[in-house]
Short mmCIF file of C-alpha atoms in Angstrom, two decimals:
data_model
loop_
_atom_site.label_atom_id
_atom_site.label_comp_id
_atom_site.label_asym_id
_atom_site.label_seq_id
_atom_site.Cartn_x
_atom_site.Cartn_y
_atom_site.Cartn_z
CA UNK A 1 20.94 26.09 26.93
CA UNK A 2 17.60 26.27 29.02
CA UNK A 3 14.29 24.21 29.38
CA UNK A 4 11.97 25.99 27.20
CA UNK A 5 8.05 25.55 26.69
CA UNK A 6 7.70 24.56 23.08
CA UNK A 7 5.92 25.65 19.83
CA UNK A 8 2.29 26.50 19.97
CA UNK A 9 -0.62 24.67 18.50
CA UNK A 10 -1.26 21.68 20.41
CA UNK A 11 -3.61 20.94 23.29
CA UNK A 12 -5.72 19.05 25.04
CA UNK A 13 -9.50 19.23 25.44
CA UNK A 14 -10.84 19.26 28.43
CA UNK A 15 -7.92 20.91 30.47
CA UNK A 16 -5.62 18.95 31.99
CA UNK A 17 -5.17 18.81 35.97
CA UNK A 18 -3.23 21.05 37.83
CA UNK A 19 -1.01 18.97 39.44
CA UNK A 20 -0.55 16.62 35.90
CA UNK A 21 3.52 16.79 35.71
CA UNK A 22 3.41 15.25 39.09
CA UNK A 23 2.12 12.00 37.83
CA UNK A 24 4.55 11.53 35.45
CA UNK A 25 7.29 9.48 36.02
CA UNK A 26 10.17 11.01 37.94
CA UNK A 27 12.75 8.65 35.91
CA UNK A 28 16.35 10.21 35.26
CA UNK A 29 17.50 11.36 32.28
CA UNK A 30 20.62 12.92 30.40
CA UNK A 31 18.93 15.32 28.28
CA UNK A 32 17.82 19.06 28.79
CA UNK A 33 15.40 20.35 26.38
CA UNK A 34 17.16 22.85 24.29
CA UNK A 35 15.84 26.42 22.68
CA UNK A 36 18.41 28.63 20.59
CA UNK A 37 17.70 31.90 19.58
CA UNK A 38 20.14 33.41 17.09
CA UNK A 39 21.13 36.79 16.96
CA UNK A 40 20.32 37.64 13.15
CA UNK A 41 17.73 35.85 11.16
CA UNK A 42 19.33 35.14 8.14
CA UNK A 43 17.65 35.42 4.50
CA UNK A 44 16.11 32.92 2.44
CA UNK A 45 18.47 32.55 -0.07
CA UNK A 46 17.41 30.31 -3.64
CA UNK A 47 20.38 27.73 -4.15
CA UNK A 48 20.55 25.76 -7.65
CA UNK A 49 21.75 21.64 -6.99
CA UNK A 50 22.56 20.54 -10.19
CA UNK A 51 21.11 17.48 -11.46
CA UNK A 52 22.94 14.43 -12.25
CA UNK A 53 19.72 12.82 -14.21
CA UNK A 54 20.16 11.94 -17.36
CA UNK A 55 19.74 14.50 -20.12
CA UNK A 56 16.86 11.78 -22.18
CA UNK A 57 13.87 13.37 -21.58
CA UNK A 58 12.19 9.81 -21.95
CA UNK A 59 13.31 6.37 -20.74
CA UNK A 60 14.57 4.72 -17.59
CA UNK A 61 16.35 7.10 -15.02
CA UNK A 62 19.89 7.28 -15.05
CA UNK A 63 22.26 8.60 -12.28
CA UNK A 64 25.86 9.72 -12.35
CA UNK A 65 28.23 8.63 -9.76
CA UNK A 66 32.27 9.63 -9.83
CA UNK A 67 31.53 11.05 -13.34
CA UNK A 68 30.25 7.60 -14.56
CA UNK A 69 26.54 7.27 -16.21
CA UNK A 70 25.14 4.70 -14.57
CA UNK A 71 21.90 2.61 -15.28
CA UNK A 72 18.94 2.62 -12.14
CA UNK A 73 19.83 -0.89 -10.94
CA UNK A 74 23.26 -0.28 -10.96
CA UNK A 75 23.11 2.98 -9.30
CA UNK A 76 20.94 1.56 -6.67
CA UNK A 77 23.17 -1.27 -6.07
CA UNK A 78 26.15 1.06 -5.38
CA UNK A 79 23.93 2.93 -3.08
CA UNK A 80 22.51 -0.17 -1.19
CA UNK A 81 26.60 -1.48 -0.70
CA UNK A 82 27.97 2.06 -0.02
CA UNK A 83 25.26 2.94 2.77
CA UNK A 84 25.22 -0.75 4.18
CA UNK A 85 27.12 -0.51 7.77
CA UNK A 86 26.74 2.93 8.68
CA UNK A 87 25.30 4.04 11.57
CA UNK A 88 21.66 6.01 11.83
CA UNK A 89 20.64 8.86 13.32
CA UNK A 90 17.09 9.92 13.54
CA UNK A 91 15.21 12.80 13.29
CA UNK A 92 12.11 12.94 14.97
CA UNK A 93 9.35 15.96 13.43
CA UNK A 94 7.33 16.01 16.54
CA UNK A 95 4.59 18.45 15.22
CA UNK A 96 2.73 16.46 12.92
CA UNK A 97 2.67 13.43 15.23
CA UNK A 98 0.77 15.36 17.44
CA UNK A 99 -1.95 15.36 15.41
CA UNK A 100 -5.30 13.05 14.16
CA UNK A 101 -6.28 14.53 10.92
CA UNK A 102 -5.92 17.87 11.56
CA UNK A 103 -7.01 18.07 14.71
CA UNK A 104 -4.50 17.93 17.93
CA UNK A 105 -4.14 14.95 20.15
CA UNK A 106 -2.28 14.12 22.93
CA UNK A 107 -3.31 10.17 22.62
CA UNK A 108 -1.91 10.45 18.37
CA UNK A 109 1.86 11.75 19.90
CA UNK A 110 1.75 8.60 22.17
CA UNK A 111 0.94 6.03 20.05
CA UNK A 112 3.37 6.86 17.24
CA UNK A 113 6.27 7.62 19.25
CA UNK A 114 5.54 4.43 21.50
CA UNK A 115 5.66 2.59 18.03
CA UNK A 116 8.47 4.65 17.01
CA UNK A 117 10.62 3.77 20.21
CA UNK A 118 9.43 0.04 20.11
CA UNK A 119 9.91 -1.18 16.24
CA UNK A 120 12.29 1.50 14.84
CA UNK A 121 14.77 3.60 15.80
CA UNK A 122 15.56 0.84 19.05
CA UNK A 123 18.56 2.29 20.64
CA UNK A 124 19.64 4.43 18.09
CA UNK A 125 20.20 8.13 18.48
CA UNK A 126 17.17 10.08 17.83
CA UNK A 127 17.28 14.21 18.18
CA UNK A 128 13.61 15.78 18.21
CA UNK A 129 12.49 18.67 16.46
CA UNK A 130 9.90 21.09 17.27
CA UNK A 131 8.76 24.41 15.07
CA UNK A 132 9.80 27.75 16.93
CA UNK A 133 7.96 30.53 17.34
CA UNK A 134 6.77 32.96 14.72
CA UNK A 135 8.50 30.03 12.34
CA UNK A 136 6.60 30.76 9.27
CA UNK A 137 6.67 34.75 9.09
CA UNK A 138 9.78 34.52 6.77
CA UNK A 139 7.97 32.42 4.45
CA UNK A 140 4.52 34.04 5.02
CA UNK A 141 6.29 37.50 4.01
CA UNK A 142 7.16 35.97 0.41
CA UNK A 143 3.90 34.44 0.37
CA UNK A 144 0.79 35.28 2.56
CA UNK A 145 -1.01 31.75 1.72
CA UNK A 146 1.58 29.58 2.87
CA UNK A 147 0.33 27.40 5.81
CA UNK A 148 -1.87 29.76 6.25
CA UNK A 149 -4.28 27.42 7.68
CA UNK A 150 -2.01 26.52 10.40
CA UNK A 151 -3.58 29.83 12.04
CA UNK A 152 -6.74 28.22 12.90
CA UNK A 153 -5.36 26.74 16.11
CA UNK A 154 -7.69 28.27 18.41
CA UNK A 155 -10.89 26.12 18.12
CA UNK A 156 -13.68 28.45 20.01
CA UNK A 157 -13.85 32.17 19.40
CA UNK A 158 -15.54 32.30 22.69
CA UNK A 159 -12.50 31.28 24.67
CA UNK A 160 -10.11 33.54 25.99
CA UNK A 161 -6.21 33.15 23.88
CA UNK A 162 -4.89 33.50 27.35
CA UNK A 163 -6.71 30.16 28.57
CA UNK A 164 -6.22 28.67 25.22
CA UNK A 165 -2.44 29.11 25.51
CA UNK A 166 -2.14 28.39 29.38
CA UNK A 167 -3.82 25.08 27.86
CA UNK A 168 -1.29 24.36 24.87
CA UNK A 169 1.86 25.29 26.83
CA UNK A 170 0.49 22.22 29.71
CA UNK A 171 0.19 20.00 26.59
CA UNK A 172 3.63 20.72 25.13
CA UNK A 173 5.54 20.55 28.05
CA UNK A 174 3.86 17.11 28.83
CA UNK A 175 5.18 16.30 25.33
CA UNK A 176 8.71 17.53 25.97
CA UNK A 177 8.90 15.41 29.52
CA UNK A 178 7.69 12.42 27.84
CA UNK A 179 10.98 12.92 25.60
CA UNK A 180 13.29 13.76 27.82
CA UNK A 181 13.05 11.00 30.24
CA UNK A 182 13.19 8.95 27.16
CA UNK A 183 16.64 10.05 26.53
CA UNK A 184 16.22 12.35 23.55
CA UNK A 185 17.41 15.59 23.12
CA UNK A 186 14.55 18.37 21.91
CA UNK A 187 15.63 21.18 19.64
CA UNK A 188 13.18 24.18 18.91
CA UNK A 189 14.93 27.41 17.33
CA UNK A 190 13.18 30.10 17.39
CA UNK A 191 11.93 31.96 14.06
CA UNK A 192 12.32 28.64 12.20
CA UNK A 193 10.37 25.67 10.88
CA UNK A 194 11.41 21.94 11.92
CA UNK A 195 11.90 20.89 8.61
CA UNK A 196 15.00 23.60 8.12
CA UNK A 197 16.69 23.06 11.75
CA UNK A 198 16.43 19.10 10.53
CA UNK A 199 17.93 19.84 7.09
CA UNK A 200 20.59 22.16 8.85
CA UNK A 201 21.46 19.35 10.92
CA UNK A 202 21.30 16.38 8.65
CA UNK A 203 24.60 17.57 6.28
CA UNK A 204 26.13 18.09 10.03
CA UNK A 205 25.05 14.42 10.98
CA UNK A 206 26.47 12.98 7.60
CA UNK A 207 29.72 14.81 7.67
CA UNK A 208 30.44 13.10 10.71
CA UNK A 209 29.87 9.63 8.31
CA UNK A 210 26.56 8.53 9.91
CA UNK A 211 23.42 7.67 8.16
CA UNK A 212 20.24 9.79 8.42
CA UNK A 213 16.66 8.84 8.98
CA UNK A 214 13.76 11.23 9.49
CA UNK A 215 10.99 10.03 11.30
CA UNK A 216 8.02 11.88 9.50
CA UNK A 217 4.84 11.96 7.67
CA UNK A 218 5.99 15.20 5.90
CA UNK A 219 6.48 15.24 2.03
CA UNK A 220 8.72 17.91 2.20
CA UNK A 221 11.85 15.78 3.34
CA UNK A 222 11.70 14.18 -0.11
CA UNK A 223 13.96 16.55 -1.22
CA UNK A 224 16.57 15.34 1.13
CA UNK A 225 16.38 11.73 0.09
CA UNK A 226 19.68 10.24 -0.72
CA UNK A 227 22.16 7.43 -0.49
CA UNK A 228 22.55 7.97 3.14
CA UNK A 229 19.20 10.12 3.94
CA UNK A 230 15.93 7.68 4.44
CA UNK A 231 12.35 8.66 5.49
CA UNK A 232 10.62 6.80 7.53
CA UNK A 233 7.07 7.40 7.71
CA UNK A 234 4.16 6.55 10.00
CA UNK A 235 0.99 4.94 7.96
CA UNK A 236 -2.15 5.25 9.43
CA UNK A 237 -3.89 2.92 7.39
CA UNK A 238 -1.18 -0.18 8.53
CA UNK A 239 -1.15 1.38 11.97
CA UNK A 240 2.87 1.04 11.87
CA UNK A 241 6.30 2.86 10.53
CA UNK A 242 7.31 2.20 7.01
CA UNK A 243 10.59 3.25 5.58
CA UNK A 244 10.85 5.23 2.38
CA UNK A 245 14.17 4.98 0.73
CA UNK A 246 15.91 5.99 -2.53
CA UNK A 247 15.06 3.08 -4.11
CA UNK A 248 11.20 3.48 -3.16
CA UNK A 249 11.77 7.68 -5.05
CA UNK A 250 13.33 6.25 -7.90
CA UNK A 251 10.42 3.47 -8.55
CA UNK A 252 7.59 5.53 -7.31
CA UNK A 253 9.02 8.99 -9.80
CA UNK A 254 11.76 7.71 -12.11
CA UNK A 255 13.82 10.76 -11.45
CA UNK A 256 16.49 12.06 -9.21
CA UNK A 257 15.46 13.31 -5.80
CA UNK A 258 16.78 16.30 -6.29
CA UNK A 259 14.49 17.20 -9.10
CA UNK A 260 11.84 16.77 -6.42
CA UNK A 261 11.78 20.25 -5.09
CA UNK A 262 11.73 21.58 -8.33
CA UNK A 263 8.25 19.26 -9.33
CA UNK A 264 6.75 20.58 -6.51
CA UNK A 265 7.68 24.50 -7.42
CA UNK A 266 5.82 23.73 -10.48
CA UNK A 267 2.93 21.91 -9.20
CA UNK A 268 2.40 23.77 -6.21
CA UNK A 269 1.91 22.37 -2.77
CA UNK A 270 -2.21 22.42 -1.85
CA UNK A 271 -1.35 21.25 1.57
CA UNK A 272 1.20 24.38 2.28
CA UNK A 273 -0.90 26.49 0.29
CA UNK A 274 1.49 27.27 -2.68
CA UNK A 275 0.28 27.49 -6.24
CA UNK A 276 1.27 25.67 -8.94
CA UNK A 277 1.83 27.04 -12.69
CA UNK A 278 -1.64 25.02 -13.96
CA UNK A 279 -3.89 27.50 -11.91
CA UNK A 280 -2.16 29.99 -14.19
CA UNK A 281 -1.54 27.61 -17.36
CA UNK A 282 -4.21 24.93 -17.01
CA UNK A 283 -1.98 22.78 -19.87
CA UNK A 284 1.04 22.62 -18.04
CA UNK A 285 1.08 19.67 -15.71
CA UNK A 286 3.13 16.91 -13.97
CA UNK A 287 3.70 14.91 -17.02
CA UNK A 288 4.97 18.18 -18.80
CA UNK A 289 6.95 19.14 -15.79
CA UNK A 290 8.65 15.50 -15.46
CA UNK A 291 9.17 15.67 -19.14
CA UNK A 292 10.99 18.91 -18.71
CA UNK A 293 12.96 18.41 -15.90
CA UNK A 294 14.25 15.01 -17.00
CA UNK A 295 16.17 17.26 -20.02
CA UNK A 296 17.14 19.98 -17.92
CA UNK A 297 17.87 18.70 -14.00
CA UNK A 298 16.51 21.72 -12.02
CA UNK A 299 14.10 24.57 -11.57
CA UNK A 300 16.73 26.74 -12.26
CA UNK A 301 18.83 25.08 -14.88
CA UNK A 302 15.32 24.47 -16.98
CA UNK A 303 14.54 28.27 -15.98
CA UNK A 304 17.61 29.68 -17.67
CA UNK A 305 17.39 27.64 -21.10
CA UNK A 306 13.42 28.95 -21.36
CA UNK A 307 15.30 32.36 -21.31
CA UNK A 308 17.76 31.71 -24.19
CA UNK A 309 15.83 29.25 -26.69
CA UNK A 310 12.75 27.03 -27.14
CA UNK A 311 12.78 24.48 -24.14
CA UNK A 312 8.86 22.59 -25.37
CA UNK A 313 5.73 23.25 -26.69
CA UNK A 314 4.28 26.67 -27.25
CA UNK A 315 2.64 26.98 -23.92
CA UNK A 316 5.21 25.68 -22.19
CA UNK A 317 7.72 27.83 -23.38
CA UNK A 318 5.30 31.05 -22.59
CA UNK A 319 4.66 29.54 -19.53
CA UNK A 320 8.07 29.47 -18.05
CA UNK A 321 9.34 33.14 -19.36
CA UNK A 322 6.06 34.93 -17.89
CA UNK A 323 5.75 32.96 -14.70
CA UNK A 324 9.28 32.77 -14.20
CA UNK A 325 9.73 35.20 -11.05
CA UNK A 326 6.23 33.08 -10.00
CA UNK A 327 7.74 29.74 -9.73
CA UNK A 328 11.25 31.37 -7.96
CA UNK A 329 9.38 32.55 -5.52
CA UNK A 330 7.91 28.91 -5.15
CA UNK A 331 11.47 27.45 -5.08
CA UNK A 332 11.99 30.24 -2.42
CA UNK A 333 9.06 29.20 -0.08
CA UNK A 334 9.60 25.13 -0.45
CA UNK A 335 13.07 24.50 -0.81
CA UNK A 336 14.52 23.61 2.76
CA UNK A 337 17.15 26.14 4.50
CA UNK A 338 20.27 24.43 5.34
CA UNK A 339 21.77 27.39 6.91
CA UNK A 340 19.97 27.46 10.11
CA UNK A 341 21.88 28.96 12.89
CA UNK A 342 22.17 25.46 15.05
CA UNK A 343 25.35 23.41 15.79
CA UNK A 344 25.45 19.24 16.26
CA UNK A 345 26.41 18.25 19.87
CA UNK A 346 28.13 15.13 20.23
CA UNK A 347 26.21 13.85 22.81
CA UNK A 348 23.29 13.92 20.74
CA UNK A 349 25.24 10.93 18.81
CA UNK A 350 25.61 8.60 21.89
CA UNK A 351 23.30 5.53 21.66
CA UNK A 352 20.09 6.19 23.27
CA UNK A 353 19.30 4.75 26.95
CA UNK A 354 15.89 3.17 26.63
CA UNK A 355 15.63 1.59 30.16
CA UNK A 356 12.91 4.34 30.84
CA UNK A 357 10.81 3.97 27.89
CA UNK A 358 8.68 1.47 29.09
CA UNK A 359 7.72 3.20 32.41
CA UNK A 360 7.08 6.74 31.17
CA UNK A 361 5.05 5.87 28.55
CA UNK A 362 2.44 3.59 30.89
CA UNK A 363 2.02 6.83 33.34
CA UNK A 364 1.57 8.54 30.01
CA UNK A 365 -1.22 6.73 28.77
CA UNK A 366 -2.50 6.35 32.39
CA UNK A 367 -2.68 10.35 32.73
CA UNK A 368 -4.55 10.17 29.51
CA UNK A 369 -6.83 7.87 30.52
CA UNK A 370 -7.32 9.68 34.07
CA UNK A 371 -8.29 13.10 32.42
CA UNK A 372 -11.24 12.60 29.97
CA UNK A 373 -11.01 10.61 27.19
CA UNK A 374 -10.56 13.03 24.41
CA UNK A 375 -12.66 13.24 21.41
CA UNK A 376 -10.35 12.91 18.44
CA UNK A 377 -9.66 9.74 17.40
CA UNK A 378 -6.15 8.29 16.12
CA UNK A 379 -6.80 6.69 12.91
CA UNK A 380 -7.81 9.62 10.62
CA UNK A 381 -5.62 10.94 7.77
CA UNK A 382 -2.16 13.02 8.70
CA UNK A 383 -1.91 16.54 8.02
CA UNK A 384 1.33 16.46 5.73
CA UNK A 385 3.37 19.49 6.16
#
């Protein structure tokens, strides 16, 4: 393990001072910041979860549990009494906090983890997650639009990348002190997204019996939701954390989480930059989709029965043998790896020490406010993915 400077694309405007980790508080900590760098990168590989849904295509949602059928309420009332008592462990997706709209800011990263520390996770483990480098190239090789946006990082084609850079890596290794000293471990794996070290982790975390909440504003953790995995999300417009449970999928989709990932294959993801079917077959949207994978469970599952016999309507039908391959490679791009090569350290499980909290993030805030005040402001929309 070594101290690392983390992912690129952050940074504050104008620079900061030379002598800026100085004023930060000195407070002790237990925690190194951690980068691992595995030998191989391993392939994407497409995995099929079968669905428990119900088979109904129409109706209220239905959920098996021990090989029993069992109605939404009752379902949710098994979950709510067989979760109740465990303990949590967070996951904190630093990237996107760092951000107002879509622009970066230092001042955004300190107000929602200040919140974060204050009203939510308390003194409950939290590990932190950063992007490694080159983390979307993988992706980006199966399909050239996805995130491609994300390359727009450097904001003035008349400044040098060497200054710009110089400029980020001050920013991000402000970010990782402020976490440290806060008694949180930071993870950043190089050649992979955030999203697939946390889902790595999370089946690590709950085979140890623990409960799992992931502190993000990314939609792509839906597809983890279960009766142990919670979201918890921050919401600009209440200026506070709100959590986002099973219960909250189920009401807000009336359909098993796990049919999630396959939705979104369908409908593509603007945000990531991954087409859906209707910019191929205008007809075939969300309510089709829903329809369809209510009947059939998955991607895959629905995928296989369009191969052997009529699945829906005409277009429908055509729509899923010709485009087939096109929405694989969807499930491909969105589905979250859980084969990252990262292991769970214990001591990441201990109950987090927040006697420095308090302290580092006032010289925080005062560095802020000692460098210019920067021109982004905090309350614009996130930048979900």
């Amino acid at each position: 393990m070594v101290e690392v400077t983390l992912a690129a694309g952050i940074f504050l405007t104008p620079c900061l001072p030379p002598n800026l980790f100085r004023s930060v508080s000195t407070a002790k900590s237990r925690y190194r910041t951690t980068e691992i760098v595995p030998a191989t990168t391993k392939s994407l590989k497409i995995k099929t979860v079968a669905s428990s849904s119900s088979s109904s295509s129409s109706g209220s949602f239905n959920q098996t549990v021990g090989g029993q059928v069992l109605p939404e309420r009752e379902f949710l009332e098994k979950y709510e009494k067989k979760s109740k008592g465990k303990k949590r462990v967070f996951f904190l997706d630093v990237n996107p906090l760092c951000y107002a709209g879509n622009k970066p800011s230092l001042q955004a990263f300190g107000h929602w983890v200040s919140l974060f520390f204050s009203q939510v996770c308390l003194t409950d483990p939290v590990i932190a997650v950063f992007d490694g480098e080159n983390c979307n190239e993988q992706r980006r090789q199966l399909l050239p639009s996805y995130k491609a946006h994300r390359r727009k990082f450097f904001p003035r084609q008349t400044t040098s990348k060497k200054y710009v850079r110089s400029q980020v890596g001050r920013s991000q290794q402000l970010i990782m002190d402020v976490l440290r000293k806060c008694n949180v471990p930071v993870l950043k794996v190089e050649g992979n997204e955030a999203d697939d070290v946390v889902a790595t982790l999370v089946e690590q975390v709950l085979e140890r019996g623990y409960r799992v909440v992931i502190a993000s504003p990314d939609k792509d953790f839906k597809q983890l939701i279960s009766e142990n995995v919670q979201i918890v999300m921050p919401l600009v417009e209440l200026d506070r954390w709100s959590f986002y449970t099973l219960k909250h999928y189920i009401a807000q989709y009336n359909c098993d989480p796990h049919s999630d990932l396959s939705l979104r294959c369908i409908m593509g993801d603007e945000v990531d930059g991954v087409p859906g079917i209707q910019h191929l077959v205008p007809g075939f949207g969300r309510r089709t989709a829903l329809k369809l994978l209510k009947k059939h469970g998955s991607l895959e599952n629905l995928l296989n029965a369009a191969s052997v016999r009529t699945v829906g309507k005409q277009y429908a039908q055509e729509a899923l043998t010709k485009y087939a391959d096109y929405l694989r490679r969807n499930y491909e791009v969105l589905a979250l790896r859980r084969d990252v090569d990262v292991r769970l350290q214990e001591e990441w499980l201990v109950e987090r020490d927040t006697c420095n909290d308090a302290n580092v993030l006032s010289n925080f805030f005062r560095l802020l406010e000692e460098t210019d005040k920067p021109t982004h402001a905090i309350r614009s929309n996130f930048s979900n993915g």
